[in-house]
Structures are given as structure tokens and as C-alpha cells.
Coordinates of C-alpha atoms and ligand atoms in Angstrom, one line a residue:
X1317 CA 110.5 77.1 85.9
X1318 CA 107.7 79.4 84.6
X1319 CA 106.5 82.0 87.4
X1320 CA 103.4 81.6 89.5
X1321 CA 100.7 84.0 88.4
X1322 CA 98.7 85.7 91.0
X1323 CA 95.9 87.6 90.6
X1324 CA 94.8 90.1 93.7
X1325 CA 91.1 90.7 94.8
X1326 CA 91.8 94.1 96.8
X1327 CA 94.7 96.7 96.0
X1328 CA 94.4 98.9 99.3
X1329 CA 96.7 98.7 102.6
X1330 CA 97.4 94.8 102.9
X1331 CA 97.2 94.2 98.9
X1332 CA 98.9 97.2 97.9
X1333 CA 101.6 96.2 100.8
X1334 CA 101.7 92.8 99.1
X1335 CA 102.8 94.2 95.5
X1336 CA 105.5 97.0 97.3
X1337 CA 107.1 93.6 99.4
X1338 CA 106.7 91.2 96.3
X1339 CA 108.6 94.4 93.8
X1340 CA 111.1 95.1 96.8
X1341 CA 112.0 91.5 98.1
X1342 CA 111.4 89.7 94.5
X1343 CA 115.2 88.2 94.3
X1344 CA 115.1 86.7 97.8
X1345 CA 111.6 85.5 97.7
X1346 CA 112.1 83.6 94.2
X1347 CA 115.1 82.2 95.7
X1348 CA 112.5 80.5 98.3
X1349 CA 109.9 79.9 96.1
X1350 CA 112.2 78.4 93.9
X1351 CA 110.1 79.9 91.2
X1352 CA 108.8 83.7 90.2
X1353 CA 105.7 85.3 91.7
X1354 CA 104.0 87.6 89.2
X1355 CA 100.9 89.9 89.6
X1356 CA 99.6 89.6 87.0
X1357 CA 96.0 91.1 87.8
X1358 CA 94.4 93.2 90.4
X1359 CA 90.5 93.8 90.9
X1360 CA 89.9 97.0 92.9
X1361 CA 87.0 100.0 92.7
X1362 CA 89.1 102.7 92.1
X1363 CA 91.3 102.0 88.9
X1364 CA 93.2 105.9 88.6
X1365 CA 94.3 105.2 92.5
X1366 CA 95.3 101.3 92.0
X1367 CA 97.0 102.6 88.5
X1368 CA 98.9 105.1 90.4
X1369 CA 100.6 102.1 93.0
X1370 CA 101.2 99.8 90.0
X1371 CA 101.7 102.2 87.1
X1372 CA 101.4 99.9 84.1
X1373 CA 103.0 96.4 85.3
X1374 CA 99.3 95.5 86.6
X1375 CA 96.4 95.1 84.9
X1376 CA 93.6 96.6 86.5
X1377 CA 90.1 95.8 86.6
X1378 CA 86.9 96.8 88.2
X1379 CA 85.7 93.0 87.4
X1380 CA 86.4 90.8 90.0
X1381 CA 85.1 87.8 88.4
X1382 CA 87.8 88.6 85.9
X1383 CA 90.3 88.2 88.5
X1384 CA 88.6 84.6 89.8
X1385 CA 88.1 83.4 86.4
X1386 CA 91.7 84.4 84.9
X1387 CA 93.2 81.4 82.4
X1388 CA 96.3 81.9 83.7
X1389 CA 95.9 82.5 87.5
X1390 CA 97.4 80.0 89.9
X1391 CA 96.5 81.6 92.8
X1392 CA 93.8 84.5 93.8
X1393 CA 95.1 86.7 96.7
X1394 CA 91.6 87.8 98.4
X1395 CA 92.2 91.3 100.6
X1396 CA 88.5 93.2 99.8
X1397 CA 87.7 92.8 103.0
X1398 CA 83.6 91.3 104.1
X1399 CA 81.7 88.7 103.4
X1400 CA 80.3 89.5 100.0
X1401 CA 81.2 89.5 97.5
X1402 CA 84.8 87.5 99.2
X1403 CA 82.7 84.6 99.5
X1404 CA 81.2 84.1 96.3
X1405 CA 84.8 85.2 94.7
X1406 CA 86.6 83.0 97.3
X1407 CA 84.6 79.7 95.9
X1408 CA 84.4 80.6 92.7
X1409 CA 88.2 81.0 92.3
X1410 CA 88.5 77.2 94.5
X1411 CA 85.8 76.2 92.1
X1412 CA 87.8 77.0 88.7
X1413 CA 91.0 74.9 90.6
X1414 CA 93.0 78.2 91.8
X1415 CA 94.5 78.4 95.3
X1416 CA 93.5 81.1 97.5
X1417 CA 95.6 83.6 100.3
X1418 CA 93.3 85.5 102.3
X1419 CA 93.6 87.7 104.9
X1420 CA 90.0 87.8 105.8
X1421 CA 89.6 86.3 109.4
X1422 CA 85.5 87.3 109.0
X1423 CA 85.2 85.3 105.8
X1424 CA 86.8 82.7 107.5
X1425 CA 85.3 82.9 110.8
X1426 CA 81.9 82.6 109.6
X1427 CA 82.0 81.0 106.6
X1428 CA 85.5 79.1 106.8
X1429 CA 83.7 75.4 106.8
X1430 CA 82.2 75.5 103.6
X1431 CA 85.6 77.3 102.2
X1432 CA 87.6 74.4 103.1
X1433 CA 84.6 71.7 102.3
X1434 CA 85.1 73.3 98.8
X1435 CA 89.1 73.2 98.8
X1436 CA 89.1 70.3 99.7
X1437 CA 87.0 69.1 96.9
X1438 CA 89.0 70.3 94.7
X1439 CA 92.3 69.8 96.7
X1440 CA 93.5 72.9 96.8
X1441 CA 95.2 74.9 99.5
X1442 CA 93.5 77.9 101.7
X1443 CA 96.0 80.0 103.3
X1444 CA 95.4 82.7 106.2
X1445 CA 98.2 83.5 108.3
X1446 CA 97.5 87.4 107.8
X1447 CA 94.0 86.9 108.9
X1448 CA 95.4 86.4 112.5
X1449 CA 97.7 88.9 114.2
X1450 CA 99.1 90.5 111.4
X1451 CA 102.5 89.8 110.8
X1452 CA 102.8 87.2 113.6
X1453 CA 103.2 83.7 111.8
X1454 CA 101.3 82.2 114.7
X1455 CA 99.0 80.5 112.4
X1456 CA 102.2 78.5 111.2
X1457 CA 103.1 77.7 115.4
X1458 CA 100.2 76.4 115.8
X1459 CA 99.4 74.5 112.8
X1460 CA 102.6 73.1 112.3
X1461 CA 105.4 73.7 115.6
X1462 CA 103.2 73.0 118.3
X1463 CA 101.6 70.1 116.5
X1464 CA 102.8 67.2 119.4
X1465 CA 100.9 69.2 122.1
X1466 CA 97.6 69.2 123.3
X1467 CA 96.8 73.0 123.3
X1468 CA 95.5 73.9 127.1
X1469 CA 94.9 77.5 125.9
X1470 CA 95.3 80.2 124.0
X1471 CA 95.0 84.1 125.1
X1472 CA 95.9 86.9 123.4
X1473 CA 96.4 90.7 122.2
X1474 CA 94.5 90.1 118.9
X1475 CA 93.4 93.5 117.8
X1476 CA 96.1 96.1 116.6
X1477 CA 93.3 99.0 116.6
X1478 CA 92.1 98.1 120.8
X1479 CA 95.5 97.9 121.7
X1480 CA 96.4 101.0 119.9
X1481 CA 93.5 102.8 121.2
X1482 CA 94.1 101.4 125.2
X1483 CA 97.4 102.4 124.8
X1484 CA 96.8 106.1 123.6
X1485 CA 94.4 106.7 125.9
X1486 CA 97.1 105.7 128.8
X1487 CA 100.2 107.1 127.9
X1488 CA 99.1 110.7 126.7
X1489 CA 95.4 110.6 128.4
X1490 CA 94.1 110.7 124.3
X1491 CA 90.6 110.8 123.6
X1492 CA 88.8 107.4 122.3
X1493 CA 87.9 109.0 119.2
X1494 CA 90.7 111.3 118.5
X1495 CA 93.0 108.0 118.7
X1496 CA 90.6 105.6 116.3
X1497 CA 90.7 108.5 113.8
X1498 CA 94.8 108.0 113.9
X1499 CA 94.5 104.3 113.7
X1500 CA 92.2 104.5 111.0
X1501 CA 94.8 106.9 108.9
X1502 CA 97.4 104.1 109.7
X1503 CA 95.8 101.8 108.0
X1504 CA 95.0 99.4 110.7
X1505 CA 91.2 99.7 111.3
X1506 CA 88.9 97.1 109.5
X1507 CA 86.3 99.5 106.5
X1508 CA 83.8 99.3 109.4
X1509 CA 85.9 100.1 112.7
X1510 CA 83.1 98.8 115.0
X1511 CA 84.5 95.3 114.0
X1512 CA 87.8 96.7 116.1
X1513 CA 86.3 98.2 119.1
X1514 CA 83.4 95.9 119.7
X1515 CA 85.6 93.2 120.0
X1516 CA 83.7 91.7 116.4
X1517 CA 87.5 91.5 114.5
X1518 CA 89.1 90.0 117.9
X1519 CA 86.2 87.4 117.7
X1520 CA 87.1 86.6 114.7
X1521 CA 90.5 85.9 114.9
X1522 CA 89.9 84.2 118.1
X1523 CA 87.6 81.7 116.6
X1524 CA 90.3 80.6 114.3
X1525 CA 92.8 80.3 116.7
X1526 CA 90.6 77.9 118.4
X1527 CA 89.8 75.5 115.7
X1528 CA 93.2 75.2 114.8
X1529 CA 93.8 74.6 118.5
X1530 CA 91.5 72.5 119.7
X1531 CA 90.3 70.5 116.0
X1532 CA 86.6 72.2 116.2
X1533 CA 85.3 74.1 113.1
X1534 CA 84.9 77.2 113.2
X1535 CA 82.0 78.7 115.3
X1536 CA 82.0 82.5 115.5
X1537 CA 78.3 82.9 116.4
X1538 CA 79.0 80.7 119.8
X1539 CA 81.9 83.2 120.3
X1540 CA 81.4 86.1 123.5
X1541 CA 81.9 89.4 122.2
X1542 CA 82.9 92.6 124.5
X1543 CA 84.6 95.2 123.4
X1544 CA 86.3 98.7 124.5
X1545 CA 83.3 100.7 124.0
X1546 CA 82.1 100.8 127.2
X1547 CA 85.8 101.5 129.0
X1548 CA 86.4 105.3 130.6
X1549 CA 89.5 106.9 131.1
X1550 CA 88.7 106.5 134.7
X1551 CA 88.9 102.5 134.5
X1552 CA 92.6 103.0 132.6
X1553 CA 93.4 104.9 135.4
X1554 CA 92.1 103.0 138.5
X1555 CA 93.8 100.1 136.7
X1556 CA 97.2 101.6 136.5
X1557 CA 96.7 102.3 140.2
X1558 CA 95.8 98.9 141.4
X1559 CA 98.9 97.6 139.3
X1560 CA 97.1 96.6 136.3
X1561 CA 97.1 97.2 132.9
X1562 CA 93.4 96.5 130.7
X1563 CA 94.1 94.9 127.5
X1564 CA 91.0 93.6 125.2
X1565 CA 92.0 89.6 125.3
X1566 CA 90.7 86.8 123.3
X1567 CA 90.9 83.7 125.2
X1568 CA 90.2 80.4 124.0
X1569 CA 90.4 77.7 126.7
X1570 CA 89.7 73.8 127.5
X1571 CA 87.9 73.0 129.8
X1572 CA 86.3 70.0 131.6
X1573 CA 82.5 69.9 129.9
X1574 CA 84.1 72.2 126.9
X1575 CA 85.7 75.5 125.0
X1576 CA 85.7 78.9 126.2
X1577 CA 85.6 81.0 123.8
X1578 CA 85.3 84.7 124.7
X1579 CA 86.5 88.5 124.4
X1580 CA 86.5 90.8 126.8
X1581 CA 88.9 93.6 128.2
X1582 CA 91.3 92.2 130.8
X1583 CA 93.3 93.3 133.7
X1584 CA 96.5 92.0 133.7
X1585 CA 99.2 92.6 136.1
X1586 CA 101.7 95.2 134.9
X1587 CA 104.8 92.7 135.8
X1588 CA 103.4 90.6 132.9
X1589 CA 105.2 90.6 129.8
X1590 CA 102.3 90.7 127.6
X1591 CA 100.8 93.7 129.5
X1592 CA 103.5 95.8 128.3
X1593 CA 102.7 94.7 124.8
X1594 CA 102.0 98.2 123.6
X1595 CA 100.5 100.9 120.0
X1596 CA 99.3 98.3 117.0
X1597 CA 102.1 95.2 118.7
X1598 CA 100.0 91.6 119.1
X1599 CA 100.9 89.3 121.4
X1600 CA 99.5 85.7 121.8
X1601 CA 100.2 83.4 124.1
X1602 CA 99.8 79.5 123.7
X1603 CA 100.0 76.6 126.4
X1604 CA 100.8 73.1 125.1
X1605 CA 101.4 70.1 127.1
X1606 CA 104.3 69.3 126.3
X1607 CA 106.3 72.7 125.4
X1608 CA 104.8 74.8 128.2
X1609 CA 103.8 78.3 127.7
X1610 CA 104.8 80.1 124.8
X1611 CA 104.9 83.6 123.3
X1612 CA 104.5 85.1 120.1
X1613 CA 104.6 89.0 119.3
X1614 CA 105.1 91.4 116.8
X1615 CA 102.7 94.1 114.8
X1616 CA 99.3 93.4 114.4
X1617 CA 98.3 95.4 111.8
X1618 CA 99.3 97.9 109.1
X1619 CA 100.3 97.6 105.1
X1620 CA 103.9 95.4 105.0
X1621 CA 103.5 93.7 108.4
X1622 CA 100.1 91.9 107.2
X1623 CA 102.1 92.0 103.8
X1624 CA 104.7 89.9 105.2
X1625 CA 102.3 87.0 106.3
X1626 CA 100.5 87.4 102.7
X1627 CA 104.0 87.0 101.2
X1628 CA 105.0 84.0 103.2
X1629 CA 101.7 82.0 102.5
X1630 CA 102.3 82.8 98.6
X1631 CA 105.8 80.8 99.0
X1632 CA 104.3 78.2 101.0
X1633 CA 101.6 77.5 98.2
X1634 CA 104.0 77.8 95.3
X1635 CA 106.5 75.5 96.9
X1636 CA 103.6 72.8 97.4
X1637 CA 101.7 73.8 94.1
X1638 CA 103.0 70.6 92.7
X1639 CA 102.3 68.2 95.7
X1640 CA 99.8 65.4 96.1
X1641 CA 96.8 67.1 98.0
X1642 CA 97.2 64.5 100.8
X1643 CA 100.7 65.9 101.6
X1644 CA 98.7 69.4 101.9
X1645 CA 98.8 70.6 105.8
X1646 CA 95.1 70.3 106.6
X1647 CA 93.5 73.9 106.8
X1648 CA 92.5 74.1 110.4
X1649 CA 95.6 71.7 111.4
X1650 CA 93.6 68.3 112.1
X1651 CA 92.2 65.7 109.5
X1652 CA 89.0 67.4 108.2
X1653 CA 87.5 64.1 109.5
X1654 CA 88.9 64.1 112.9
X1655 CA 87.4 67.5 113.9
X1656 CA 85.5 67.0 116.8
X1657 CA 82.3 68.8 118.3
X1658 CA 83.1 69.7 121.9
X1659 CA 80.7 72.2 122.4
X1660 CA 81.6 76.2 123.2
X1661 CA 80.7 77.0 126.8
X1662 CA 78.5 79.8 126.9
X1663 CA 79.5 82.4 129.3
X1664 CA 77.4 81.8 131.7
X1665 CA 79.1 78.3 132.3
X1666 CA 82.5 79.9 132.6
X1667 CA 84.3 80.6 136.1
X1668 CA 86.6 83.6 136.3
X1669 CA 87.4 86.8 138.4
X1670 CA 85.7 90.0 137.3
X1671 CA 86.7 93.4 138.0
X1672 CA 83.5 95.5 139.1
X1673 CA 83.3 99.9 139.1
X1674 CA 80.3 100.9 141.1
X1675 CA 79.1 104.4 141.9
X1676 CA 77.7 104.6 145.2
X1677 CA 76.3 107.2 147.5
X1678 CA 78.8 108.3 150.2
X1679 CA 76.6 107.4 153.3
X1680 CA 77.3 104.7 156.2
X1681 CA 76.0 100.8 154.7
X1682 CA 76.3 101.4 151.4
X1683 CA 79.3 98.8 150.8
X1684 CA 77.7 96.6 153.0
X1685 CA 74.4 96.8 151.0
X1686 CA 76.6 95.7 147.8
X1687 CA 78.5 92.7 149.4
X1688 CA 75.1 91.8 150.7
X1689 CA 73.9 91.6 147.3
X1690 CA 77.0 89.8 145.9
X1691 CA 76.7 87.4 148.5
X1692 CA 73.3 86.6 148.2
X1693 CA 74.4 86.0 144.6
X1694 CA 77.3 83.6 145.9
X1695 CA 79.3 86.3 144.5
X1696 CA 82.8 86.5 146.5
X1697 CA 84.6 89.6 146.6
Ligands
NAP272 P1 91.3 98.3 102.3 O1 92.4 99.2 102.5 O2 89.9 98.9 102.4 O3 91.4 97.7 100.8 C1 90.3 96.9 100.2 C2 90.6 96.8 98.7 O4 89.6 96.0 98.1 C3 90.6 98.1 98.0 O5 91.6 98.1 96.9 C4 89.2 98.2 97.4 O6 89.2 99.0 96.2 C5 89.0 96.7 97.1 N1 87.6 96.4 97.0 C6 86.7 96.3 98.1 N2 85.5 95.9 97.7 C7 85.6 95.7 96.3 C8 84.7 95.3 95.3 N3 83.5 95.0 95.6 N4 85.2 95.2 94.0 C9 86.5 95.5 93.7 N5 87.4 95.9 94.7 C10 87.0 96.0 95.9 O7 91.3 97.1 103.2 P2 92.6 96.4 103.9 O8 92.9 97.1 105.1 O9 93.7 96.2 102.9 O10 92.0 95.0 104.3 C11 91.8 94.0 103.4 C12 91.5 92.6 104.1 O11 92.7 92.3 104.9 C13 90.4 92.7 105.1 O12 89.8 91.4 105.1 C14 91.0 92.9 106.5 O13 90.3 92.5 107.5 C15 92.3 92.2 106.3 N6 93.4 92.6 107.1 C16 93.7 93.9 107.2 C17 94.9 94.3 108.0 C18 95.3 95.7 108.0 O14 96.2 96.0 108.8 N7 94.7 96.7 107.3 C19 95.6 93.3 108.6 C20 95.2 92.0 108.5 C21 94.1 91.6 107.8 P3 89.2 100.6 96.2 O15 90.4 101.0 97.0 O16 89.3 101.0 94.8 O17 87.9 101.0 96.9
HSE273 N1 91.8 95.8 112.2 C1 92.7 94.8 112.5 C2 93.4 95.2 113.8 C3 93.6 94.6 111.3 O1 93.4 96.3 114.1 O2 94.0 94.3 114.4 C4 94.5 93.4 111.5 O3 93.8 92.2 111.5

């Protein structure tokens, strides 16, 4: 059978992880495929630095629109990163009939309903699993193994660069910025790292989790966002001493009048498997109905793990290239038509312990003065 022809929108860590993984694992991954994947094109800014990963088996353009508009494309890899120009590319590519990988959960997050409006239009597939947890296939659980269940919730270490950073900071008392600067030579920051510690990135990954969860669409601005910026060494350490460990969580959750949908840094008991989930690992838990609670880790971040995801969602497509769009999983797991509009909770509405640090005078009263005030708040602590 002739070879797929890809095309890549991006040649840095996750697309120039992509074309290492496709060169290295090429016999194995055609004997899944069932057919050839060839890159055939790649649109980046820098040509002399793409030309030096790909020497001459690429072709390499500064044009993205010639990527998009390629005769011979099958499918368009997007990994620029942002929301323009990866949204205009993104719909153009749907629009001239070529399937799309992406791993960009903030394209997708905010503008992933008229995406898959548009693919399915022109039935064609979508795929994301790198856009969530890296290398964790947990958009695949979800979608497709946990499809009897009705998700109860889904919590989880979401951000590679957080964990990284909370991690750092505990084990060898590392200042915050010293240990962004190492993540970002990693490779596993986003191009503007306040995504990361602000909780924005988490958000979005979050927010996709949850529509594939709960059959909503995607709803990022409903989404409540708190990141690591405001944590001290001190909290890491009065954490450790209580028997906790703080982890920035994204927690999507039913409840009775609707979703939670929220990030926030967490303290979770050390004896908890996921609180020694540890550097740039993921973790991401899922309760179903029916299967109970299960877990999912692995890295979250970095050039072959996110490569790995990319790579599997090229087989999927090219093994389904040829299939009746109905027989096409649906992108966020339910019938387009049978997503529903429970509404996301603000946080106000939303019931949960919270972990206070107040500094207080030393002097006689002064605890009672703050219960006093909690109380009056019908605050219990
Ligand atoms: P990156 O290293 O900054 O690479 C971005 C690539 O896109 C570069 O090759 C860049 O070209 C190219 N590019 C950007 N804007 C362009 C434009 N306007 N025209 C042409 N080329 C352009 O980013 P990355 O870390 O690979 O991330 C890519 C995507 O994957 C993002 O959506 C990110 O959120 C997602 N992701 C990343 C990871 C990770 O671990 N890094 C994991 C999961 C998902 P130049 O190099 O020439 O500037
Ligand atoms: N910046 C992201 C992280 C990349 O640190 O998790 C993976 O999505």
C-alpha cells in the first residue's frame, strides 16, 4: 500500500521528537500501521536549525500554509504551539480534507468546538492524546476502555513543569526559579511558562479531560485557575510535616446541580500513591461506576514521551483512513449530538476542605480572634 504522507506544523521538542521515533521505530510502526508513514514536509521559523534534525529527507519551509495546503498530505501534525496561527492552520488543513494530530490542549481547550464542528463536516479525524499528560494514553482510557462507566471523577498530576518544580523545591530545597529555568532546558515548559505555573496549561488539559468525561464541550473560560505562584518553601515544608505532600491537581468532578471543574495546589496524604508521583511523571486518576478507581502514570512531558502519544494517534488515523466516518470514535467520546450542557459549578458552589497559613501576632486571643472570624463565617476548622 502507498505510505501515508504527513506533513508537520512545528519541528521543535514534540515534532522534532516525532521525526527521531518515526526514523528509529519505522519497521515496527509500519507493521501496525499496516502501511508507511512519511514526512514529507515540515513548517518551522528557523530553517538552518530544522535542516540540521532532518538533514535533506524533509522539506523545509517557513510557509505554513504550504504545509496545510500540500497535494499530497494525508494528515497535518500541528505542534507550533498557541492559538494563532494553529487555528487558522488547524481548519484550513480540515477544510482541504486532511486529518489532523495535535498536541495542543490550548487550541483545543478554547477553541476545540468549532475544530470538531469543522471535522466533522468534512468527516475527518482530530486526534490529541499528546495534548493531555504527555505520554500517558489516558485520552485513549477514557474515550474508549472506560466507555461502560459513568465517570464520577477525574483528578490528576497534569502539569510535568509544577510537578517538576514542587518536587525540586522539596527534595534539594531548590529555588522556584532556578528549577523552572532547568525545566525549561528540558524541554518541558510551554513557549510562555506562565501557562505551567499559573495553573493556565493544567486548565487546559483539565477541560478536556472533562468533556470526554462527562459529554460537555469544552469550556475552558468556566474552568478555576490557581497555580504554584503563590506557594513558599515554608508551605512545602509545613506540608511534609503534617504528613502531606502539595501537588497542583486538576479535578474535574460530578456533582449533584453540576461539574467541578478546578485547579489548585493540593495536599495529599503522603501514604497516597499519587503523592509520590514525582520530577516531570503525570499521574491521573479516574473513577467509573462500574470499574472503580483507576490509575494512570507515566511522563508528562519532554521530546519522545509526548512523541510517543503523537506516534500512536498517526497509526490510529492511518489504520481508520479508509473507514466510513460514522465508524470514526467521536472526538470528545459521546455522539456530537448527545453532548449535554450540565453547567460548570463556579467555585464558589463547590464544598471542600482548605488548607489555611496565617501569620499572627504572638499575644494571648489571637487564635481565638481567627476561629471567631471563621465561625462567624460558618467556616469549621
Ligand atoms: P517548541 O519546542 O517551541 O516548538 C515549536 C515549533 O513550532 C518550532 O519548530 C517552531 O519553529 C515552530 N513554529 C512556531 N510558530 C511558528 C510559526 N508561526 N511558523 C512556523 N513555525 C512555527 O514547542 P513544543 O514544546 O514542541 O510544543 C509544541 C506543542 O506541543 C505545544 O502546543 C505544546 O503545548 C504541546 N506539548 C508540548 C509538550 C512538551 O513536553 N514540550 C508536551 C505535550 C504537548 P522554530 O523552532 O524555527 O522557532
Ligand atoms: N508544559 C507542559 C507540562 C508540557 O509541563 O506538562 C506537556 O503538556
Amino acid at each position: 500500500m502507498k505510505p501515508i504522507k504527513v506533513g508537520l506544523l512545528g519541528l521543535g521538542t514534540v515534532g522534532g521528537g516525532v521525526f527521531t521515533v518515526l526514523q528509529r521505530n519505522q519497521e515496527e510502526i509500519t507493521r501496525r500501521a499496516g502501511r508507511n508513514l512519511e514526512v514529507v514536509v515540515a513548517a518551522v521559523r528557523d530553517v538552518a536549525k530544522a535542516q540540521q534534525l532532518v538533514g535533506q529527507q524533509v522539506e523545509i519551509t517557513t510557509d505554513p500554509q504550504a504545509v496545510v495546503n500540500h497535494p499530497e498530505i494525508d494528515i497535518v501534525v500541528e505542534v507550533m504551539g498557541g492559538y494563532e496561527p494553529a487555528r487558522t492552520l488547524v481548519l484550513q488543513a480540515l477544510e482541504n480534507g486532511k486529518h489532523v494530530v495535535t498536541a495542543n490542549k490550548a487550541l483545543l481547550a478554547v477553541h476545540g468546538n468549532e475544530i470538531f464542528a469543522k471535522a466533522r463536516e468534512k468527516g475527518l479525524m482530530v486526534a490529541f492524546e499528546a495534548a493531555v499528560a504527555g505520554g500517558i494514553p489516558i485520552i485513549k482510557a477514557l474515550r474508549e476502555g472506560l466507555t461502560a462507566n459513568r465517570v464520577e471523577w477525574i483528578a490528576g498530576i497534569i502539569n510535568g513543569t509544577c510537578n517538576y518544580i514542587l518536587s525540586e523545591m522539596r527534595d534539594k530545597g531548590l529555588a522556584f526559579g532556578d528549577v523552572l529555568q532547568a525545566a525549561q532546558a528540558l524541554g518541558y515548559a510551554e513557549a510562555d511558562p506562565t501557562f505551567d505555573i499559573e495553573g493556565i496549561d493544567a486548565a487546559h488539559k483539565l477541560t478536556i479531560l472533562a468533556s470526554i468525561g462527562f459529554g460537555v464541550p469544552v469550556q475552558f473560560d468556566k474552568a478555576y485557575v490557581e497555580g504554584i505562584t503563590q506557594l513558599t518553601q515554608q508551605d512545602i515544608t509545613y506540608a511534609e510535616q503534617l504528613g502531606y505532600r502539595i501537588k497542583l491537581l486538576g479535578i474535574a468532578k460530578r456533582a449533584a446541580t453540576g461539574i467541578e471543574l478546578r485547579v489548585h495546589p493540593t495536599l495529599i496524604p503522603t501514604k497516597q500513591l499519587i503523592a509520590n508521583v514525582e520530577g516531570v511523571m503525570n499521574a491521573v486518576l479516574v473513577k467509573g461506576d462500574a470499574v472503580g478507581l483507576t490509575l494512570y502514570s507515566g511522563r508528562g512531558a519532554g521530546a519522545e514521551p509526548t512523541a510517543s502519544a503523537v506516534v500512536a494517534d498517526l497509526v490510529d488515523v492511518t489504520r481508520m483512513h479508509t473507514a466510513d466516518p460514522e465508524n470514526h470514535v467521536p472526538h470528545l467520546a459521546f455522539q456530537a449530538d448527545q453532548l449535554t450542557d450540565m453547567p460548570i459549578l463556579p467555585v464558589a458552589e463547590v464544598t471542600t476542605s482548605y488548607y489555611l497559613r496565617l501569620a499572627a501576632f504572638d499575644k494571648p486571643g489571637v487564635l481565638a480572634d481567627v476561629t471567631r472570624i471563621l465561625a462567624d463565617q460558618q467556616i469549621s476548622i
